[in-house]
mmCIF file of C-alpha atoms and ligand atoms in Angstrom:
data_model
loop_
_atom_site.group_PDB
_atom_site.id
_atom_site.type_symbol
_atom_site.label_atom_id
_atom_site.label_comp_id
_atom_site.label_asym_id
_atom_site.label_seq_id
_atom_site.Cartn_x
_atom_site.Cartn_y
_atom_site.Cartn_z
ATOM 1 C CA MET A 11 0.000 0.000 0.000
ATOM 2 C CA GLU A 12 1.301 3.422 -0.920
ATOM 3 C CA LEU A 13 1.573 6.031 1.785
ATOM 4 C CA ASN A 14 -1.557 8.215 2.145
ATOM 5 C CA GLU A 15 -3.609 5.826 0.040
ATOM 6 C CA ASP A 16 -7.217 5.464 1.213
ATOM 7 C CA VAL A 17 -8.143 2.165 2.807
ATOM 8 C CA LEU A 18 -11.457 0.876 1.428
ATOM 9 C CA ILE A 19 -13.009 -2.024 3.308
ATOM 10 C CA LEU A 20 -15.785 -4.099 1.765
ATOM 11 C CA ALA A 21 -17.656 -5.400 4.819
ATOM 12 C CA ILE A 22 -20.166 -8.245 5.067
ATOM 13 C CA GLU A 23 -22.525 -9.075 7.956
ATOM 14 C CA SER A 24 -24.926 -12.037 8.141
ATOM 15 C CA SER A 25 -24.812 -13.207 11.775
ATOM 16 C CA CYS A 26 -28.564 -13.101 12.456
ATOM 17 C CA ASP A 27 -31.496 -11.865 10.363
ATOM 18 C CA GLU A 28 -29.940 -8.983 8.425
ATOM 19 C CA THR A 29 -28.041 -9.581 5.187
ATOM 20 C CA ALA A 30 -25.753 -6.579 4.949
ATOM 21 C CA ALA A 31 -22.793 -5.219 3.002
ATOM 22 C CA ALA A 32 -21.010 -1.867 3.145
ATOM 23 C CA VAL A 33 -18.014 -0.005 1.839
ATOM 24 C CA VAL A 34 -16.161 2.019 4.478
ATOM 25 C CA LYS A 35 -13.306 4.432 3.793
ATOM 26 C CA ASN A 36 -10.509 4.828 6.348
ATOM 27 C CA GLY A 37 -12.628 3.324 9.135
ATOM 28 C CA ARG A 38 -15.004 6.228 9.627
ATOM 29 C CA GLU A 39 -16.537 7.248 6.326
ATOM 30 C CA VAL A 40 -19.443 5.130 5.088
ATOM 31 C CA LEU A 41 -19.615 5.102 1.272
ATOM 32 C CA SER A 42 -22.505 2.639 1.251
ATOM 33 C CA ASN A 43 -24.457 0.650 3.831
ATOM 34 C CA ILE A 44 -26.943 -1.820 2.347
ATOM 35 C CA ILE A 45 -29.165 -3.784 4.732
ATOM 36 C CA TYR A 46 -31.680 -6.367 3.667
ATOM 37 C CA SER A 47 -33.768 -7.122 6.762
ATOM 38 C CA GLN A 48 -35.575 -10.458 7.040
ATOM 39 C CA ILE A 49 -37.698 -9.198 9.925
ATOM 40 C CA ASP A 50 -41.024 -9.440 8.063
ATOM 41 C CA LEU A 51 -40.358 -13.093 7.346
ATOM 42 C CA HIS A 52 -39.456 -14.009 10.941
ATOM 43 C CA THR A 53 -42.323 -11.959 12.371
ATOM 44 C CA LEU A 54 -44.652 -14.685 11.087
ATOM 45 C CA TYR A 55 -42.984 -17.122 13.530
ATOM 46 C CA GLY A 56 -42.564 -14.750 16.487
ATOM 47 C CA GLY A 57 -38.747 -14.833 16.341
ATOM 48 C CA VAL A 58 -35.744 -15.655 14.182
ATOM 49 C CA VAL A 59 -35.903 -19.119 12.594
ATOM 50 C CA PRO A 60 -32.232 -20.075 11.953
ATOM 51 C CA GLU A 61 -32.881 -22.325 8.939
ATOM 52 C CA ILE A 62 -34.971 -19.656 7.203
ATOM 53 C CA ALA A 63 -32.343 -17.013 8.015
ATOM 54 C CA SER A 64 -29.566 -19.047 6.353
ATOM 55 C CA ARG A 65 -31.612 -19.686 3.215
ATOM 56 C CA LYS A 66 -32.579 -16.038 2.862
ATOM 57 C CA HIS A 67 -28.956 -14.930 3.346
ATOM 58 C CA ILE A 68 -27.933 -17.226 0.468
ATOM 59 C CA GLU A 69 -30.630 -15.719 -1.752
ATOM 60 C CA LYS A 70 -29.681 -12.121 -0.970
ATOM 61 C CA ILE A 71 -25.969 -11.956 -0.246
ATOM 62 C CA ASN A 72 -24.624 -11.428 -3.781
ATOM 63 C CA GLN A 73 -27.221 -8.788 -4.567
ATOM 64 C CA VAL A 74 -26.498 -6.898 -1.347
ATOM 65 C CA ILE A 75 -22.729 -6.955 -1.981
ATOM 66 C CA GLU A 76 -23.177 -5.740 -5.575
ATOM 67 C CA GLU A 77 -25.441 -2.942 -4.384
ATOM 68 C CA ALA A 78 -22.901 -1.882 -1.769
ATOM 69 C CA LEU A 79 -20.133 -1.649 -4.386
ATOM 70 C CA ASP A 80 -22.408 0.142 -6.895
ATOM 71 C CA LYS A 81 -23.651 2.675 -4.366
ATOM 72 C CA ALA A 82 -20.083 3.392 -3.208
ATOM 73 C CA LYS A 83 -19.023 3.663 -6.878
ATOM 74 C CA VAL A 84 -16.051 1.394 -6.369
ATOM 75 C CA THR A 85 -14.992 -1.792 -8.118
ATOM 76 C CA LEU A 86 -13.677 -4.894 -6.397
ATOM 77 C CA ASN A 87 -10.285 -3.990 -7.765
ATOM 78 C CA GLU A 88 -10.288 -0.720 -5.825
ATOM 79 C CA ILE A 89 -11.138 -2.407 -2.518
ATOM 80 C CA THR A 90 -8.241 -2.756 -0.063
ATOM 81 C CA ALA A 91 -9.577 -5.694 1.965
ATOM 82 C CA VAL A 92 -12.701 -7.755 2.686
ATOM 83 C CA ALA A 93 -13.984 -7.853 6.280
ATOM 84 C CA VAL A 94 -16.650 -10.260 7.466
ATOM 85 C CA THR A 95 -18.405 -11.138 10.728
ATOM 86 C CA TYR A 96 -17.343 -14.679 11.699
ATOM 87 C CA GLY A 97 -18.944 -14.813 15.159
ATOM 88 C CA PRO A 98 -20.793 -14.823 17.437
ATOM 89 C CA GLY A 99 -24.168 -15.568 15.860
ATOM 90 C CA LEU A 100 -26.171 -18.284 14.153
ATOM 91 C CA VAL A 101 -23.738 -20.733 12.597
ATOM 92 C CA GLY A 102 -25.636 -21.277 9.330
ATOM 93 C CA ALA A 103 -26.214 -17.551 8.920
ATOM 94 C CA LEU A 104 -22.577 -16.652 9.649
ATOM 95 C CA LEU A 105 -21.333 -19.257 7.175
ATOM 96 C CA VAL A 106 -23.093 -17.521 4.280
ATOM 97 C CA GLY A 107 -21.221 -14.248 4.856
ATOM 98 C CA VAL A 108 -17.921 -15.993 5.613
ATOM 99 C CA SER A 109 -18.127 -18.090 2.428
ATOM 100 C CA ALA A 110 -18.993 -15.064 0.282
ATOM 101 C CA ALA A 111 -16.131 -13.038 1.792
ATOM 102 C CA LYS A 112 -13.638 -15.869 1.247
ATOM 103 C CA ALA A 113 -14.714 -16.275 -2.388
ATOM 104 C CA ILE A 114 -14.379 -12.530 -3.078
ATOM 105 C CA SER A 115 -11.071 -12.295 -1.243
ATOM 106 C CA PHE A 116 -9.664 -15.236 -3.222
ATOM 107 C CA ALA A 117 -11.013 -14.138 -6.595
ATOM 108 C CA ALA A 118 -9.982 -10.480 -6.228
ATOM 109 C CA GLN A 119 -6.760 -11.325 -4.366
ATOM 110 C CA LYS A 120 -7.565 -8.996 -1.469
ATOM 111 C CA PRO A 121 -6.764 -9.639 2.210
ATOM 112 C CA LEU A 122 -9.498 -11.289 4.302
ATOM 113 C CA ILE A 123 -10.293 -10.053 7.820
ATOM 114 C CA GLY A 124 -12.587 -11.934 10.196
ATOM 115 C CA VAL A 125 -14.382 -9.478 12.507
ATOM 116 C CA HIS A 126 -16.033 -10.060 15.881
ATOM 117 C CA HIS A 127 -19.697 -8.986 15.745
ATOM 118 C CA ILE A 128 -19.562 -7.193 19.106
ATOM 119 C CA GLU A 129 -16.369 -5.407 18.114
ATOM 120 C CA GLY A 130 -18.406 -4.225 15.133
ATOM 121 C CA HIS A 131 -21.199 -2.902 17.362
ATOM 122 C CA ILE A 132 -18.679 -1.000 19.505
ATOM 123 C CA SER A 133 -16.923 0.383 16.403
ATOM 124 C CA ALA A 134 -20.219 1.785 15.069
ATOM 125 C CA ASN A 135 -19.464 4.656 17.464
ATOM 126 C CA TYR A 136 -16.386 5.691 15.464
ATOM 127 C CA ILE A 137 -18.419 6.393 12.326
ATOM 128 C CA GLU A 138 -20.369 9.446 13.431
ATOM 129 C CA ASN A 139 -18.110 10.515 16.295
ATOM 130 C CA LYS A 140 -14.938 11.387 14.416
ATOM 131 C CA ASP A 141 -13.235 12.545 17.632
ATOM 132 C CA LEU A 142 -13.877 9.343 19.601
ATOM 133 C CA GLU A 143 -10.695 7.451 20.417
ATOM 134 C CA PRO A 144 -10.116 4.743 23.032
ATOM 135 C CA PRO A 145 -9.954 4.432 25.965
ATOM 136 C CA PHE A 146 -13.623 4.548 26.923
ATOM 137 C CA VAL A 147 -16.288 2.400 28.549
ATOM 138 C CA CYS A 148 -18.931 0.882 26.255
ATOM 139 C CA LEU A 149 -22.243 -0.739 27.133
ATOM 140 C CA VAL A 150 -23.130 -3.291 24.454
ATOM 141 C CA VAL A 151 -26.829 -4.151 24.572
ATOM 142 C CA SER A 152 -28.273 -6.274 21.793
ATOM 143 C CA GLY A 153 -30.602 -9.217 21.264
ATOM 144 C CA GLY A 154 -27.894 -11.694 22.229
ATOM 145 C CA HIS A 155 -25.482 -9.682 24.387
ATOM 146 C CA THR A 156 -25.296 -7.405 27.394
ATOM 147 C CA HIS A 157 -21.670 -6.547 28.068
ATOM 148 C CA LEU A 158 -20.004 -3.715 29.908
ATOM 149 C CA VAL A 159 -16.635 -3.341 28.214
ATOM 150 C CA ILE A 160 -13.543 -1.214 28.716
ATOM 151 C CA VAL A 161 -12.182 -0.375 25.269
ATOM 152 C CA ARG A 162 -8.510 0.036 26.170
ATOM 153 C CA ASP A 163 -7.398 0.552 22.586
ATOM 154 C CA TYR A 164 -8.544 -0.378 19.077
ATOM 155 C CA GLY A 165 -9.141 -4.122 19.278
ATOM 156 C CA GLU A 166 -8.262 -4.309 22.980
ATOM 157 C CA TYR A 167 -11.189 -5.079 25.223
ATOM 158 C CA GLU A 168 -11.757 -5.941 28.855
ATOM 159 C CA ILE A 169 -15.192 -7.222 29.817
ATOM 160 C CA ILE A 170 -16.071 -6.000 33.308
ATOM 161 C CA GLY A 171 -19.759 -6.956 33.395
ATOM 162 C CA TYR A 172 -22.141 -9.206 31.538
ATOM 163 C CA THR A 173 -25.620 -10.664 31.884
ATOM 164 C CA ARG A 174 -25.989 -13.808 33.947
ATOM 165 C CA ASP A 175 -29.125 -14.860 32.048
ATOM 166 C CA ASP A 176 -31.166 -13.041 29.367
ATOM 167 C CA ALA A 177 -29.691 -10.300 27.193
ATOM 168 C CA ALA A 178 -31.394 -6.897 27.476
ATOM 169 C CA GLY A 179 -32.856 -7.161 23.953
ATOM 170 C CA GLU A 180 -34.090 -10.674 24.682
ATOM 171 C CA ALA A 181 -35.983 -9.315 27.713
ATOM 172 C CA PHE A 182 -37.560 -6.618 25.520
ATOM 173 C CA ASP A 183 -38.563 -9.245 22.943
ATOM 174 C CA LYS A 184 -40.022 -11.637 25.549
ATOM 175 C CA VAL A 185 -42.012 -8.961 27.375
ATOM 176 C CA ALA A 186 -43.287 -7.602 24.056
ATOM 177 C CA ARG A 187 -44.533 -11.060 23.139
ATOM 178 C CA ALA A 188 -46.197 -11.456 26.557
ATOM 179 C CA ILE A 189 -48.196 -8.242 26.114
ATOM 180 C CA GLY A 190 -49.075 -9.161 22.542
ATOM 181 C CA LEU A 191 -46.872 -6.720 20.639
ATOM 182 C CA GLY A 192 -45.116 -9.373 18.543
ATOM 183 C CA TYR A 193 -41.581 -9.566 17.152
ATOM 184 C CA PRO A 194 -39.295 -7.632 17.171
ATOM 185 C CA GLY A 195 -40.290 -6.307 20.540
ATOM 186 C CA GLY A 196 -37.733 -3.635 21.422
ATOM 187 C CA ILE A 197 -38.874 -0.931 19.063
ATOM 188 C CA LYS A 198 -42.562 -1.675 19.822
ATOM 189 C CA ILE A 199 -42.058 -1.368 23.584
ATOM 190 C CA ASP A 200 -40.065 1.813 22.989
ATOM 191 C CA ARG A 201 -42.977 3.360 21.008
ATOM 192 C CA LEU A 202 -45.787 2.163 23.295
ATOM 193 C CA SER A 203 -43.919 3.344 26.424
ATOM 194 C CA LYS A 204 -44.274 6.933 25.272
ATOM 195 C CA GLU A 205 -48.027 6.634 25.996
ATOM 196 C CA GLY A 206 -47.547 4.943 29.388
ATOM 197 C CA ASN A 207 -46.621 5.873 32.955
ATOM 198 C CA ASP A 208 -43.202 4.480 33.841
ATOM 199 C CA GLN A 209 -43.989 4.742 37.573
ATOM 200 C CA ALA A 210 -47.238 2.745 37.319
ATOM 201 C CA ILE A 211 -45.796 -0.632 38.319
ATOM 202 C CA ASN A 212 -42.728 -1.114 40.493
ATOM 203 C CA PHE A 213 -40.843 -3.901 38.728
ATOM 204 C CA PRO A 214 -37.616 -5.172 40.386
ATOM 205 C CA ARG A 215 -34.143 -3.759 39.641
ATOM 206 C CA ALA A 216 -32.003 -6.862 39.949
ATOM 207 C CA LYS A 217 -28.681 -6.834 41.758
ATOM 208 C CA VAL A 218 -26.336 -9.703 41.045
ATOM 209 C CA GLY A 219 -24.405 -11.092 43.997
ATOM 210 C CA GLY A 220 -20.626 -10.835 43.706
ATOM 211 C CA SER A 221 -20.412 -8.248 40.939
ATOM 212 C CA GLU A 222 -21.449 -4.644 40.806
ATOM 213 C CA TYR A 223 -21.380 -4.629 37.023
ATOM 214 C CA ASP A 224 -23.156 -7.849 36.092
ATOM 215 C CA PHE A 225 -26.768 -7.866 34.958
ATOM 216 C CA SER A 226 -29.753 -10.193 35.295
ATOM 217 C CA PHE A 227 -33.023 -9.725 33.427
ATOM 218 C CA SER A 228 -34.809 -13.039 33.883
ATOM 219 C CA GLY A 229 -36.244 -11.998 37.280
ATOM 220 C CA LEU A 230 -37.640 -8.823 35.746
ATOM 221 C CA LYS A 231 -39.161 -10.792 32.874
ATOM 222 C CA SER A 232 -40.781 -13.200 35.391
ATOM 223 C CA ALA A 233 -42.081 -10.266 37.434
ATOM 224 C CA VAL A 234 -43.803 -8.889 34.315
ATOM 225 C CA LEU A 235 -45.299 -12.300 33.509
ATOM 226 C CA ASN A 236 -46.486 -12.724 37.116
ATOM 227 C CA TYR A 237 -48.054 -9.271 37.030
ATOM 228 C CA LEU A 238 -49.894 -10.095 33.788
ATOM 229 C CA ASN A 239 -51.125 -13.440 35.209
ATOM 230 C CA ALA A 240 -52.257 -11.848 38.468
ATOM 231 C CA CYS A 241 -54.235 -9.187 36.572
ATOM 232 C CA GLU A 242 -55.850 -11.839 34.402
ATOM 233 C CA MET A 243 -56.850 -13.955 37.405
ATOM 234 C CA LYS A 244 -58.330 -10.963 39.205
ATOM 235 C CA GLY A 245 -60.093 -9.809 36.030
ATOM 236 C CA ILE A 246 -58.203 -6.493 36.051
ATOM 237 C CA GLU A 247 -57.759 -4.894 32.660
ATOM 238 C CA ILE A 248 -54.101 -4.515 31.712
ATOM 239 C CA ASN A 249 -52.781 -1.147 30.638
ATOM 240 C CA LYS A 250 -50.175 -2.314 28.127
ATOM 241 C CA ALA A 251 -48.553 1.094 27.791
ATOM 242 C CA ASP A 252 -48.024 1.281 31.574
ATOM 243 C CA VAL A 253 -46.556 -2.254 31.638
ATOM 244 C CA ALA A 254 -44.228 -1.407 28.724
ATOM 245 C CA ALA A 255 -43.107 1.908 30.235
ATOM 246 C CA SER A 256 -42.558 0.466 33.733
ATOM 247 C CA PHE A 257 -40.632 -2.524 32.370
ATOM 248 C CA GLN A 258 -38.504 -0.275 30.143
ATOM 249 C CA LYS A 259 -37.779 2.026 33.096
ATOM 250 C CA ALA A 260 -36.560 -0.939 35.165
ATOM 251 C CA VAL A 261 -34.165 -1.988 32.364
ATOM 252 C CA VAL A 262 -32.951 1.570 31.777
ATOM 253 C CA ASP A 263 -32.359 2.169 35.523
ATOM 254 C CA VAL A 264 -30.200 -0.936 35.877
ATOM 255 C CA LEU A 265 -28.233 -0.298 32.676
ATOM 256 C CA THR A 266 -27.504 3.332 33.555
ATOM 257 C CA GLN A 267 -26.646 2.699 37.229
ATOM 258 C CA HIS A 268 -24.196 -0.124 36.517
ATOM 259 C CA SER A 269 -22.573 1.607 33.543
ATOM 260 C CA LEU A 270 -22.063 4.954 35.249
ATOM 261 C CA ALA A 271 -20.732 3.277 38.399
ATOM 262 C CA ALA A 272 -18.117 1.556 36.203
ATOM 263 C CA VAL A 273 -17.162 4.785 34.394
ATOM 264 C CA LYS A 274 -16.625 6.448 37.766
ATOM 265 C CA GLU A 275 -14.865 3.555 39.463
ATOM 266 C CA TYR A 276 -12.415 3.037 36.585
ATOM 267 C CA GLY A 277 -11.873 6.787 36.161
ATOM 268 C CA PHE A 278 -12.941 7.250 32.530
ATOM 269 C CA THR A 279 -14.402 10.409 31.019
ATOM 270 C CA LYS A 280 -15.930 8.872 27.889
ATOM 271 C CA PHE A 281 -18.836 6.469 27.657
ATOM 272 C CA ALA A 282 -20.493 4.893 24.605
ATOM 273 C CA ILE A 283 -23.453 2.615 23.952
ATOM 274 C CA ALA A 284 -23.834 0.063 21.171
ATOM 275 C CA GLY A 285 -26.130 -2.689 19.874
ATOM 276 C CA GLY A 286 -29.816 -2.829 18.945
ATOM 277 C CA VAL A 287 -31.105 -1.789 22.392
ATOM 278 C CA ALA A 288 -28.832 1.283 22.252
ATOM 279 C CA SER A 289 -31.391 2.764 19.849
ATOM 280 C CA ASN A 290 -33.960 2.792 22.676
ATOM 281 C CA SER A 291 -35.114 6.382 23.146
ATOM 282 C CA ALA A 292 -35.568 6.202 26.945
ATOM 283 C CA LEU A 293 -32.108 4.659 27.385
ATOM 284 C CA ARG A 294 -30.487 7.343 25.234
ATOM 285 C CA ALA A 295 -32.317 10.112 27.091
ATOM 286 C CA ALA A 296 -31.306 8.701 30.494
ATOM 287 C CA PHE A 297 -27.629 8.450 29.508
ATOM 288 C CA GLU A 298 -27.730 11.892 27.888
ATOM 289 C CA ARG A 299 -29.036 13.383 31.155
ATOM 290 C CA GLU A 300 -26.897 11.408 33.603
ATOM 291 C CA CYS A 301 -23.649 11.785 31.624
ATOM 292 C CA HIS A 302 -24.215 15.517 31.312
ATOM 293 C CA LYS A 303 -24.676 15.766 35.113
ATOM 294 C CA ARG A 304 -21.425 13.891 35.702
ATOM 295 C CA ARG A 305 -19.446 15.642 32.934
ATOM 296 C CA ILE A 306 -18.957 12.391 31.076
ATOM 297 C CA GLU A 307 -18.827 12.592 27.284
ATOM 298 C CA PHE A 308 -21.613 10.390 25.920
ATOM 299 C CA TYR A 309 -21.370 8.727 22.509
ATOM 300 C CA HIS A 310 -23.981 6.725 20.626
ATOM 301 C CA PRO A 311 -24.501 5.666 17.018
ATOM 302 C CA SER A 312 -27.614 6.617 15.006
ATOM 303 C CA PRO A 313 -30.346 3.958 15.359
ATOM 304 C CA ILE A 314 -29.555 2.501 11.898
ATOM 305 C CA LEU A 315 -25.962 1.882 13.028
ATOM 306 C CA CYS A 316 -27.091 0.410 16.391
ATOM 307 C CA THR A 317 -28.976 -2.550 14.937
ATOM 308 C CA ASP A 318 -27.098 -5.069 12.790
ATOM 309 C CA ASN A 319 -25.361 -3.546 9.757
ATOM 310 C CA ALA A 320 -22.136 -3.998 7.813
ATOM 311 C CA ALA A 321 -20.785 -0.431 8.122
ATOM 312 C CA MET A 322 -19.858 -1.209 11.737
ATOM 313 C CA ILE A 323 -17.991 -4.315 10.543
ATOM 314 C CA GLY A 324 -16.146 -2.113 8.042
ATOM 315 C CA ALA A 325 -15.128 0.280 10.843
ATOM 316 C CA ALA A 326 -13.866 -2.568 13.053
ATOM 317 C CA GLY A 327 -12.266 -4.274 10.031
ATOM 318 C CA TYR A 328 -10.321 -1.113 9.208
ATOM 319 C CA TYR A 329 -8.674 -1.000 12.640
ATOM 320 C CA ASP A 330 -7.972 -4.741 12.459
ATOM 321 C CA TYR A 331 -6.424 -4.201 9.009
ATOM 322 C CA MET A 332 -4.237 -1.347 10.256
ATOM 323 C CA ARG A 333 -3.017 -3.550 13.118
ATOM 324 C CA GLY A 334 -1.964 -6.170 10.572
ATOM 325 C CA MET A 335 -4.685 -8.710 11.365
ATOM 326 C CA ARG A 336 -5.339 -11.087 8.463
ATOM 327 C CA SER A 337 -7.453 -14.230 8.273
ATOM 328 C CA GLY A 338 -6.637 -17.311 6.227
ATOM 329 C CA TYR A 339 -8.959 -19.162 3.876
ATOM 330 C CA ASP A 340 -9.574 -21.576 6.732
ATOM 331 C CA LEU A 341 -11.644 -18.837 8.454
ATOM 332 C CA ASN A 342 -14.725 -20.513 9.887
ATOM 333 C CA ALA A 343 -17.953 -19.363 11.537
ATOM 334 C CA VAL A 344 -17.597 -19.413 15.343
ATOM 335 C CA PRO A 345 -21.117 -19.169 16.839
ATOM 336 C CA ASN A 346 -19.943 -18.547 20.434
ATOM 337 C CA LEU A 347 -16.842 -16.460 19.726
ATOM 338 C CA LYS A 348 -15.732 -14.499 22.808
ATOM 339 C CA LEU A 349 -14.749 -10.844 22.618
ATOM 340 C CA GLY A 350 -10.971 -10.419 22.375
ATOM 341 C CA GLU A 351 -10.561 -14.042 21.225
ATOM 342 C CA ARG A 352 -9.168 -15.049 17.802
HETATM 343 O O1 KG4 B 403 -27.861 -5.608 17.667
HETATM 344 P P1 KG4 B 403 -29.090 -6.239 17.146
HETATM 345 O O2 KG4 B 403 -29.683 -5.732 15.853
HETATM 346 O O3 KG4 B 403 -28.886 -7.777 16.944
HETATM 347 C C1 KG4 B 403 -28.102 -8.570 17.778
HETATM 348 O O4 KG4 B 403 -26.854 -8.575 17.589
HETATM 349 O O5 KG4 B 403 -28.710 -9.165 18.696
HETATM 350 O O6 KG4 B 403 -30.155 -6.149 18.324
HETATM 351 C C2 KG4 B 403 -31.472 -6.607 18.182
HETATM 352 C C3 KG4 B 403 -32.169 -6.382 19.499
HETATM 353 C C4 KG4 B 403 -33.566 -7.007 19.542
HETATM 354 O O7 KG4 B 403 -33.701 -7.705 20.762
HETATM 355 C C5 KG4 B 403 -34.485 -5.781 19.489
HETATM 356 O O8 KG4 B 403 -35.719 -5.999 20.134
HETATM 357 C C6 KG4 B 403 -33.646 -4.751 20.212
HETATM 358 O O9 KG4 B 403 -32.329 -4.975 19.746
HETATM 359 N N1 KG4 B 403 -34.056 -3.372 19.881
HETATM 360 C C7 KG4 B 403 -34.545 -2.499 20.774
HETATM 361 C C8 KG4 B 403 -34.878 -1.336 20.066
HETATM 362 N N2 KG4 B 403 -34.578 -1.530 18.750
HETATM 363 C C9 KG4 B 403 -34.074 -2.792 18.656
HETATM 364 N N3 KG4 B 403 -34.728 -2.616 22.109
HETATM 365 C C10 KG4 B 403 -35.235 -1.546 22.755
HETATM 366 N N4 KG4 B 403 -35.603 -0.402 22.142
HETATM 367 C C11 KG4 B 403 -35.436 -0.243 20.807
HETATM 368 N N5 KG4 B 403 -35.774 0.909 20.219
HETATM 369 ZN ZN1 ZN B 404 -25.847 -7.401 16.631
#
């Protein structure tokens, strides 16, 4: 690579129910970000059906990649490297993206970079916050993950808290189903909560023994289910908006308290959120307010970069590329890949 030459990453993401491809320039400039969401298909079944997800990825992946290159107005020849999510996620879904990336990398003779999905979520923050540099604390809240992470440097992570049971997004999805909102639940609870009273029902804020920074959401989910059952048995009409708002408030309280305690305890001045749940409006408002009070700089991606996308994989892939990380053609899907593991 010549000095001062732009680094263009073609990024591919297919770990769950979004088939996505993007072209990212120098880690922070998105030239294209194409997302084909399968949500409508999975809604029929009340959640993601892995077999259907894999098949749909196969149908869509080439089209999405071509669109990403077209929109960015670059040819495969002009791409510097190909980055792809190789874990964690659904194995069949991941394999589609990994296979496509390997084929392109081999055919175009471009380096291949396997990217960790969570590292992608965290890196989504670099795209719109050009001044954000590590170190900072990041709360990653998605459908499969709830991690409190210290980002020591690009690609250097220390997990200081995680969920002992359900992920935050999973709790949103389960409660949404219980009150009849359907899948995907997070955004629906977010919208309905705006019409409800978040003080109406006092749902528990779980503390986890032994760690100040760990989370647990299964007790909260059970408390909501018990409340719904009790109302039904007593013939009391349920105010869904109040249930949604009170549940959401309980999640937001726990996420903000634990995260801000960690920022303080570890002495950081910057805090970021990432993952699908990071697009929640009440969570963003709470962090906005609390960080401002404590003079902590608060970073968050736009909602479209919070939920699964390939631009975030391009941002993470760029920093991996610059650190000399390369994957071989033996790169495989790793469904339970841990953060910081290769
Ligand atoms: O990051 P993501 O797209 O996929 C995973 O890597 O899991 O996150 C999806 C999760 C789902 O559980 C969805 O319900 C939740 O993010 N979510 C939300 C909102 N938008 C998406 N949760 C709360 N409020 C939202 N606005
Ligand atoms: Zn995700």
